[in-house]
Tab-separated table of C-alpha atoms in Angstrom:
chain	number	residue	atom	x	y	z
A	1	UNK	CA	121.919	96.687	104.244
A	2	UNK	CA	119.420	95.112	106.619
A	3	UNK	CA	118.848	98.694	108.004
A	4	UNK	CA	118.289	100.132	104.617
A	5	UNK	CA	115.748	97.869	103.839
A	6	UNK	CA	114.240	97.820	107.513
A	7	UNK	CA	113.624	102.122	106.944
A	8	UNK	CA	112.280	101.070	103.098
A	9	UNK	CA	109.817	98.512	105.217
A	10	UNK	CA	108.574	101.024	107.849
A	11	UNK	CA	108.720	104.543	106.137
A	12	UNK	CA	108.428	104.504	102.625
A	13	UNK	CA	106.546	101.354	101.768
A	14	UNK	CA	103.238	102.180	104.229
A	15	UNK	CA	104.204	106.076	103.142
A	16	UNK	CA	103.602	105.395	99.544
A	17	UNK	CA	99.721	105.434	99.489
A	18	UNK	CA	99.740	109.078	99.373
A	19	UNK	CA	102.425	109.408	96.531
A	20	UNK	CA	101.945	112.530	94.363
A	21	UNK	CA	101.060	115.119	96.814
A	22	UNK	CA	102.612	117.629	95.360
A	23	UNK	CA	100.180	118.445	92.699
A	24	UNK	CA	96.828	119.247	92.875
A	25	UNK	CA	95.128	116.507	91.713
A	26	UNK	CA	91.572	117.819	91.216
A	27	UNK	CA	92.099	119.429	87.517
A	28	UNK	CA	94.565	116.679	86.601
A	29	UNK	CA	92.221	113.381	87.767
A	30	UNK	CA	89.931	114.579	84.875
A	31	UNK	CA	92.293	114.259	81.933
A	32	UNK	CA	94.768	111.803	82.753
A	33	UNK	CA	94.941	108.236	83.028
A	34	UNK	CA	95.473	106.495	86.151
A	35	UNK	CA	99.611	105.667	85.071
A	36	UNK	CA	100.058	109.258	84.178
A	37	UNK	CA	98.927	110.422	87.097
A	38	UNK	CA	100.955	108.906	89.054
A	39	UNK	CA	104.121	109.307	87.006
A	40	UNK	CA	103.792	112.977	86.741
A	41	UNK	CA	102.951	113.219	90.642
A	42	UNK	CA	106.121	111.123	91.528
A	43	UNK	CA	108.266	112.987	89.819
A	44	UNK	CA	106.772	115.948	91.028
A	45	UNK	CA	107.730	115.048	94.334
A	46	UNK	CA	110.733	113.707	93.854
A	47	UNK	CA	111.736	117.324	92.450
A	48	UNK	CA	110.391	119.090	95.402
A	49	UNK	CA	112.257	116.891	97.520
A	50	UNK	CA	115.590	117.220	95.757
A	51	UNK	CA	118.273	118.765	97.815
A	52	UNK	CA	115.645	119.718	100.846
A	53	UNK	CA	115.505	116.518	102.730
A	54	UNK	CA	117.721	118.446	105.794
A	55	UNK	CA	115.591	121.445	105.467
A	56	UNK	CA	112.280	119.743	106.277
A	57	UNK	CA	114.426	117.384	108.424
A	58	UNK	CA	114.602	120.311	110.511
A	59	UNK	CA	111.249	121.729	110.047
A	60	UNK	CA	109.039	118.437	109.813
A	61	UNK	CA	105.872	120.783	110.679
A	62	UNK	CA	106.509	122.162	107.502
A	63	UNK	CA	106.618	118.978	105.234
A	64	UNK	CA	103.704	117.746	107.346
A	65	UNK	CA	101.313	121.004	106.491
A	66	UNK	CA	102.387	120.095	102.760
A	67	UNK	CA	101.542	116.886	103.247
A	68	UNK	CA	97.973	117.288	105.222
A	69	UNK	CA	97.207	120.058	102.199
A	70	UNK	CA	97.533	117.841	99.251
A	71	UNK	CA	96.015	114.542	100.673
A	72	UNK	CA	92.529	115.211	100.415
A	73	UNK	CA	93.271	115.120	96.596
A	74	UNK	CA	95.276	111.745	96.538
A	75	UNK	CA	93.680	109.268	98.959
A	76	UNK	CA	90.150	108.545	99.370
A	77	UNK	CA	90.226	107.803	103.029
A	78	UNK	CA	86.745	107.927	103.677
A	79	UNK	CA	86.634	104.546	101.633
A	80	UNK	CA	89.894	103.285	102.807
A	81	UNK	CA	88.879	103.579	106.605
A	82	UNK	CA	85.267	101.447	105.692
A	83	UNK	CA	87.519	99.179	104.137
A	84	UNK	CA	89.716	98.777	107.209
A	85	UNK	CA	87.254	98.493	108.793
A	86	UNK	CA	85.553	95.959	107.171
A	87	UNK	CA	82.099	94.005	108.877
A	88	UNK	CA	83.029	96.038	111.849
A	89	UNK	CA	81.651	99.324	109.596
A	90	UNK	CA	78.305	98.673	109.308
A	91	UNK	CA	77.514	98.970	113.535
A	92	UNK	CA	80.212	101.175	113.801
A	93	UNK	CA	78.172	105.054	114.792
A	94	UNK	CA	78.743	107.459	111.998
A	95	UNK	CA	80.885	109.988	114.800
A	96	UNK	CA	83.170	106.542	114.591
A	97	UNK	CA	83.177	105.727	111.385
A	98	UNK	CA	84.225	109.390	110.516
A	99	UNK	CA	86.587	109.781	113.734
A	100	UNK	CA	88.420	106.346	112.523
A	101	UNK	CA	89.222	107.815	108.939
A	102	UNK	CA	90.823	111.028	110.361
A	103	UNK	CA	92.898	108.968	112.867
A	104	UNK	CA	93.960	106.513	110.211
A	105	UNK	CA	94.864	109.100	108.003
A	106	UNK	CA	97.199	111.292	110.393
A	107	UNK	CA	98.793	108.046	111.478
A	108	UNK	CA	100.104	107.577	107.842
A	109	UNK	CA	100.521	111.526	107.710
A	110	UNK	CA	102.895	111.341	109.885
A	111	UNK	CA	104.729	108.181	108.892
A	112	UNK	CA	104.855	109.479	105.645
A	113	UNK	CA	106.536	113.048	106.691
A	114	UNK	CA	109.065	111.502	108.392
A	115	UNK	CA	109.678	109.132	105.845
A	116	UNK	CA	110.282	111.638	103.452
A	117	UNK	CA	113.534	112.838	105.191
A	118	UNK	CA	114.734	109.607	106.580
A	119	UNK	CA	114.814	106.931	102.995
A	120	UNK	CA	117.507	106.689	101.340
A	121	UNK	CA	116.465	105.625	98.169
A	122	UNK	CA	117.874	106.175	94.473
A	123	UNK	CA	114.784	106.118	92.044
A	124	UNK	CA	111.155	105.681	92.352
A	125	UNK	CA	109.796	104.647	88.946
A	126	UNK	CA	106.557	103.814	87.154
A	127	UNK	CA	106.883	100.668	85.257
A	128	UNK	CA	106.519	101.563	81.271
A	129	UNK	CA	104.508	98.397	81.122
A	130	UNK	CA	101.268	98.785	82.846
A	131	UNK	CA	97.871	95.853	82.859
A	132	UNK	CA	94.920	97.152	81.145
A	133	UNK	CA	92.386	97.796	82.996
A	134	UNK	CA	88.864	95.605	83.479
A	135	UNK	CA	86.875	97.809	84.511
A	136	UNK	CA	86.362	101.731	83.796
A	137	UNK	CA	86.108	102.606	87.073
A	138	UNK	CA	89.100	100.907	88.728
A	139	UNK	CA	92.430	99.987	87.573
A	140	UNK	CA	96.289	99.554	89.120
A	141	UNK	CA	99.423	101.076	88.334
A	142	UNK	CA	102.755	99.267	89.262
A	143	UNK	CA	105.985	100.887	89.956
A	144	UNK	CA	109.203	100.500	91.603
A	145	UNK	CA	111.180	101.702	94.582
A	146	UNK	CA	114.593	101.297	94.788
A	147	UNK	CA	116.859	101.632	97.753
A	148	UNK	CA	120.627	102.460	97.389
A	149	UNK	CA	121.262	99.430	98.423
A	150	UNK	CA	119.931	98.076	95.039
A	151	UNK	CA	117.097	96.295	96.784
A	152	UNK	CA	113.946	96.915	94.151
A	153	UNK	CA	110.837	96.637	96.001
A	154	UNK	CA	107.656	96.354	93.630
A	155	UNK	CA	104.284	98.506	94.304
A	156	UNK	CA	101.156	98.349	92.905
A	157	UNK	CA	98.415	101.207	93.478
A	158	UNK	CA	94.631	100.279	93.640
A	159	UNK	CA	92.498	103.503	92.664
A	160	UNK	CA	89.194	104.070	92.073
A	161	UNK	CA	87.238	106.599	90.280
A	162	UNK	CA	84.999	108.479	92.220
A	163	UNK	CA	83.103	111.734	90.738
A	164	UNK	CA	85.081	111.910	88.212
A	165	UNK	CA	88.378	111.984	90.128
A	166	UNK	CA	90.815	108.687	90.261
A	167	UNK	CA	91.595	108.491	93.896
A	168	UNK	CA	93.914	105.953	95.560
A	169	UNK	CA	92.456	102.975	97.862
A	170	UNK	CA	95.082	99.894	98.453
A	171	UNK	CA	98.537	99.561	98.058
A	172	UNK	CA	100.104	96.190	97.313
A	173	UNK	CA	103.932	96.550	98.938
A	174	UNK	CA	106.027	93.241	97.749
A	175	UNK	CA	103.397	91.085	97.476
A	176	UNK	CA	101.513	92.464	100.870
A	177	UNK	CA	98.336	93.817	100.320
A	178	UNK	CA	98.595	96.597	103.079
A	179	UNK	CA	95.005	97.400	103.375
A	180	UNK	CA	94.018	93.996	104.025
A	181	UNK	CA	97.058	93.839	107.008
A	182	UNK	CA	95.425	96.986	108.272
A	183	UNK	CA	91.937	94.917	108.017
A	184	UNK	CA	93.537	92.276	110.152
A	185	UNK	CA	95.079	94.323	112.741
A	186	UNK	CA	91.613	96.232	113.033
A	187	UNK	CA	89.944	93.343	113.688
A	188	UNK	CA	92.340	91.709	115.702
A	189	UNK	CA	91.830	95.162	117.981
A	190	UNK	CA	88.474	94.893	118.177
A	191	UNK	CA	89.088	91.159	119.564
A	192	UNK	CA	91.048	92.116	122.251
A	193	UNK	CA	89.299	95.389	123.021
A	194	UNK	CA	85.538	93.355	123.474
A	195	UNK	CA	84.868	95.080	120.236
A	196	UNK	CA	85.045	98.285	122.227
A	197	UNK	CA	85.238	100.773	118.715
A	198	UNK	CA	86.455	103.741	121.020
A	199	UNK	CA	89.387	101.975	122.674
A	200	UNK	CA	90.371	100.858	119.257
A	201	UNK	CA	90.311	104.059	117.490
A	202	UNK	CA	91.982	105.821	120.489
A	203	UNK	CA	94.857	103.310	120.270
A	204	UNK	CA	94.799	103.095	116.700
A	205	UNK	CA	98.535	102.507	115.529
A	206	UNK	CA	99.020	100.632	112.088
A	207	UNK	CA	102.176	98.409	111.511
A	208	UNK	CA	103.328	96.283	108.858
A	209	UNK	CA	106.326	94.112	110.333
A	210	UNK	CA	109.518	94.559	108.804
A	211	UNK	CA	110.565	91.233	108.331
A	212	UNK	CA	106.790	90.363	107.027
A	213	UNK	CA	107.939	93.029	104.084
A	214	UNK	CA	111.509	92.296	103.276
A	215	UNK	CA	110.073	88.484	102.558
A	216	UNK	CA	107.016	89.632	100.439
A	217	UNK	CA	104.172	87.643	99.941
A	218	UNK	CA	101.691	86.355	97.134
A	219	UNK	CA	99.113	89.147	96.853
């Protein structure tokens, strides 16, 4: 069981950002509501998955075009990356600031397309129950993943509409707020690089312990 939920911790769980990339987003993001969205795009995904896992197993190039296609329309890494960032952003060069949001994004590319093949889980599920949201241009949609082990781990998506289009920026995994580990580590990078920005984007390699996951925190 402790490996089930250690492959829940370090594929799915930091994967799940870019849920839903199986539909274009761009027509949808203009009619639907945040929850919707994200319901129709998980089970979207869930169906292309469905009896393919060993075929893109064996052809993870594949899976990893799909992925790199459709994530454009999900994730709005441009804002997730200043985020990460964080104080660091504003002397960052702009050839940095863009350089660090395309290597942020194909290190969770290609957790995430590995991932895909390698969780064993039995449902993903949007909770019926959702907050309301405060303000009209953000809100958060919980859901639920659960591994066949029966552990239920609860997610919670941060978007944010931009031009029109509701586009993901934080995901809360079991009580950790991931980008605000990824704001740590960055920072913690820059510390021991003598806030050298290239070293730390060149070396740039995200992690969310295991352990830190399976005990949740209070986020």
């Amino acid at each position: 069981m402790k490996g089930v939920n250690g492959m829940v911790s370090r594929w799915l769980l930091v994967g799940m950002i870019m849920v839903g990339l199986v539909v274009p987003l761009q027509a949808l993001a203009q009619t639907q509501s945040p929850e919707a969205l994200v319901r129709d795009n998980v089970e979207s995904l869930m169906e292309d998955l469905e009896g393919r896992k060993d075929y893109y197993a064996n052809n993870l190039g594949e899976l990893e075009a799909l992925v790199d296609r459709n994530l454009d329309q999900v994730a709005d890494f441009r804002y997730i990356g200043a985020s990460v960032m964080g104080n660091y952003f504003r002397n960052a060069t702009p050839e940095q600031r863009s350089r660090f949001a395309d290597v942020f994004r194909q290190t969770l590319i290609d957790t995430y397309t590995r991932g895909l093949v390698t969780f064993d889980y039995d449902e993903l599920r949007v909770l019926d129950a959702q907050q309301a949201q405060r303000y009209d241009d953000q809100a958060s949609v919980a859901m639920e993943v659960v591994a066949n082990s029966g552990q239920v781990y609860p997610v919670s998506y941060s978007l944010r509409l931009s031009n029109g289009e509701w586009r993901v920026v934080n995901v809360i995994v079991n009580g950790i707020n991931l980008g605000l580990t990824f704001r740590n580590q960055f920072d913690q990078a820059m510390r021991d690089n003598n806030r050298d920005y290239d070293a730390v984007i060149d070396g740039w390699s995200p992690e969310v312990g295991v352990e830190e996951l399976e005990q949740g925190g209070d986020a």
